[in-house]
Amino acid sequence: MKNLVVLSGAGMSAESGISTFRDAGGLWDKYPVEQVATPEGYARNPELVIRFYNERRRQLLDVAPNAGHLGIADLEKEYQVTVVTQNVDNLHERAGSTQVIHLHGELTKVCSSRDPYNPHFVKELKTEEYEVKLGDKAGDGSQLRPFIVWFGEAVPEIETAIKYVEKADIFVIIGTSMNVYPAAGLLHYVPREAEVYLIDPKPVDTHIVRPIHVIRKGASEGVKELKTLLAAQADGPTSTEHNAVKHKL
Ligand code: APR
């Protein structure tokens, strides 16, 4: 089975009703990023930050995976699929994807404020625990904080992601503006001979020179088209080239 790696961003979940960050009316228009997505913002006003993520977490109960998530999960029938996502929602998992690497953390988890990366103090929340309060304690006695990688923090999962990306036969970018590193830099680890696809309704600057199949569509329609293209390739990627060669002979 070929290795297919997906790098997804906020656009992947847009059709599920979760707003993106940088599009007009996106999350960072409504909430100052330095208040709700930096360690400094959390230190200044933990209550506001905890409330912000409680709202995001509650939203998970109202949304469902879209056809894009479901299409990616379905690719596991034909490919060894690894999803590397910048999203903190759980829609890839709920769609049925079995191998999901969350670069920027997970809404459904909380951790220690003192030692956020210590796995002993990372806890998966049951839905009835989604409302975290100031005063709720992690295993080490510090305030429970959202298990989210904020701006300026390390991205521990990047090393694992790189290992999979380096073995990709097919790399698919979906719904990310490729503005945030190290996630955007993963494209540099994709083997030269791999096929790269990019699904996004808007132009995206990938900061790299290499052939990319651009599918200028939203996630649901885009994944459908991706599957058609992959199926055509599996049936005989070089059939047109063969014809050309035959012609020359
Ligand atoms: N289908 C696919 N892509 C879409 C759709 C859609 N229906 N709607 C919008 N998009 C695209 C936008 O055109 C844009 O390129 O999704 C992308 C969203 O970009 P951003 O809002 O910048 O989100 P993302 O790239 O995931 O941000 C990266 O930055 O804010 C931090 O930590 C946060 O994980 C996030 C990271």
Coordinates of N, CA and C and ligand atoms in Angstrom, one line a residue, residues 8-15 19-23 26-28 33 37 66 85-88 104 148-151 174-180 183 199-204 217-220, ligand 1:
S8 N -3.7 18.9 7.1 CA -5.0 19.7 7.1 C -4.9 20.9 8.0
G9 N -5.7 21.9 7.6 CA -5.8 23.1 8.4 C -7.3 23.4 8.6
A10 N -7.5 24.6 9.1 CA -8.9 25.1 9.5 C -9.9 24.9 8.4
G11 N -9.5 25.1 7.1 CA -10.4 25.0 6.0 C -11.0 23.6 5.9
M12 N -10.3 22.6 6.4 CA -10.9 21.2 6.4 C -12.2 21.1 7.1
S13 N -12.3 21.9 8.2 CA -13.5 21.8 9.1 C -14.5 23.0 8.8
A14 N -14.1 23.9 7.8 CA -15.0 25.0 7.6 C -16.4 24.6 7.2
E15 N -16.5 23.6 6.4 CA -17.9 23.1 5.9 C -18.6 22.4 7.0
S19 N -15.3 28.0 12.2 CA -14.6 29.1 11.4 C -13.1 28.9 11.3
T20 N -12.6 29.4 10.2 CA -11.1 29.4 10.0 C -10.5 30.5 10.9
F21 N -9.2 30.7 10.8 CA -8.6 31.7 11.6 C -8.4 33.0 10.8
R22 N -7.9 32.9 9.6 CA -7.4 34.1 8.9 C -8.3 34.6 7.8
D23 N -9.4 33.9 7.5 CA -10.3 34.4 6.5 C -11.1 35.5 7.1
G26 N -12.9 35.4 10.4 CA -12.4 34.3 11.1 C -12.1 34.5 12.6
L27 N -11.7 33.5 13.3 CA -11.6 33.5 14.7 C -10.7 34.7 15.2
W28 N -9.6 34.9 14.5 CA -8.6 35.9 14.9 C -9.1 37.3 14.7
V33 N -5.6 37.2 19.0 CA -4.8 36.0 19.1 C -3.9 36.1 20.3
A37 N -4.4 32.9 22.6 CA -3.5 31.8 22.0 C -2.1 32.0 22.2
N66 N -17.5 16.6 7.8 CA -18.1 16.8 6.5 C -17.6 15.8 5.5
T85 N -2.7 17.0 11.3 CA -3.6 18.2 11.3 C -3.2 19.3 12.2
Q86 N -3.5 20.5 11.8 CA -3.2 21.7 12.7 C -4.5 21.9 13.5
N87 N -5.6 21.2 13.2 CA -6.8 21.5 13.8 C -6.9 20.8 15.2
V88 N -7.6 21.5 16.1 CA -7.7 21.0 17.5 C -9.0 20.3 17.7
H104 N -1.2 20.9 16.8 CA -1.4 22.1 17.7 C -2.3 21.7 18.9
I148 N -3.5 22.8 24.2 CA -3.4 23.5 23.0 C -2.0 24.0 22.9
V149 N -1.4 23.9 21.7 CA 0.0 24.5 21.5 C -0.3 26.0 21.1
W150 N 0.2 26.9 21.9 CA 0.0 28.3 21.7 C 1.2 28.9 20.9
F151 N 0.9 30.1 20.3 CA 2.0 30.7 19.6 C 3.2 30.9 20.5
I174 N -4.7 20.3 2.7 CA -6.2 20.7 2.6 C -6.5 21.8 3.6
G175 N -6.9 23.0 3.1 CA -7.5 24.0 3.9 C -6.5 24.6 4.9
T176 N -5.3 24.9 4.5 CA -4.4 25.7 5.4 C -3.8 26.8 4.6
S177 N -3.6 27.9 5.2 CA -3.0 29.1 4.5 C -1.5 28.9 4.5
M178 N -1.0 27.9 5.1 CA 0.5 27.6 5.1 C 1.3 28.8 5.7
N179 N 0.7 29.5 6.7 CA 1.3 30.7 7.3 C 2.1 30.3 8.6
V180 N 1.7 29.2 9.1 CA 2.2 28.9 10.5 C 3.3 27.8 10.5
A183 N 4.4 23.7 10.9 CA 3.5 22.9 10.1 C 3.8 23.1 8.6
I199 N -5.7 21.2 -1.9 CA -7.1 21.5 -2.0 C -7.4 22.8 -1.2
D200 N -7.9 23.8 -1.9 CA -8.2 25.1 -1.2 C -9.0 26.0 -2.2
P201 N -10.1 26.6 -1.8 CA -10.8 27.4 -2.7 C -10.1 28.7 -3.1
K202 N -9.0 29.0 -2.3 CA -8.3 30.3 -2.6 C -6.8 29.9 -2.9
P203 N -6.1 30.8 -3.6 CA -4.7 30.6 -3.9 C -3.9 30.5 -2.6
V204 N -3.0 29.6 -2.5 CA -2.2 29.4 -1.3 C -0.7 29.5 -1.7
K217 N -10.9 24.1 -4.8 CA -12.3 23.8 -4.4 C -12.3 23.7 -2.9
G218 N -13.5 23.7 -2.3 CA -13.6 23.4 -0.8 C -13.3 22.0 -0.5
A219 N -13.2 21.7 0.8 CA -12.8 20.3 1.2 C -13.6 19.2 0.7
S220 N -14.9 19.3 0.8 CA -15.8 18.2 0.4 C -15.7 17.9 -1.1
Ligands
APR1 N1 -12.4 24.0 2.2 C1 -11.0 24.1 2.1 N2 -10.3 25.1 2.5 C2 -10.9 26.2 2.9 C3 -12.3 26.3 3.0 C4 -13.1 25.1 2.6 N3 -14.4 25.1 2.6 N4 -12.7 27.5 3.4 C5 -11.5 28.2 3.6 N5 -10.5 27.4 3.3 C6 -9.1 27.7 3.4 C7 -8.7 29.2 3.3 O1 -8.7 29.6 1.9 C8 -7.3 29.2 3.9 O2 -6.3 29.0 3.0 O3 -8.6 27.3 4.6 C9 -7.4 28.1 4.9 C10 -7.5 28.5 6.4 O4 -6.3 29.2 6.7 P1 -6.1 29.7 8.2 O5 -7.3 30.3 8.7 O6 -4.8 30.5 8.3 O7 -5.9 28.3 9.1 P2 -4.7 27.4 9.3 O8 -3.8 27.4 8.1 O9 -5.2 26.1 9.7 O10 -4.0 28.1 10.5 C11 -2.8 27.4 11.0 O11 -2.6 29.0 12.8 O12 -4.1 30.2 14.0 C12 -3.2 29.2 14.1 O13 -3.0 27.3 15.5 C13 -3.9 27.9 14.6 O14 -3.8 25.7 13.6 C14 -3.9 27.1 13.3 C15 -2.7 27.6 12.5

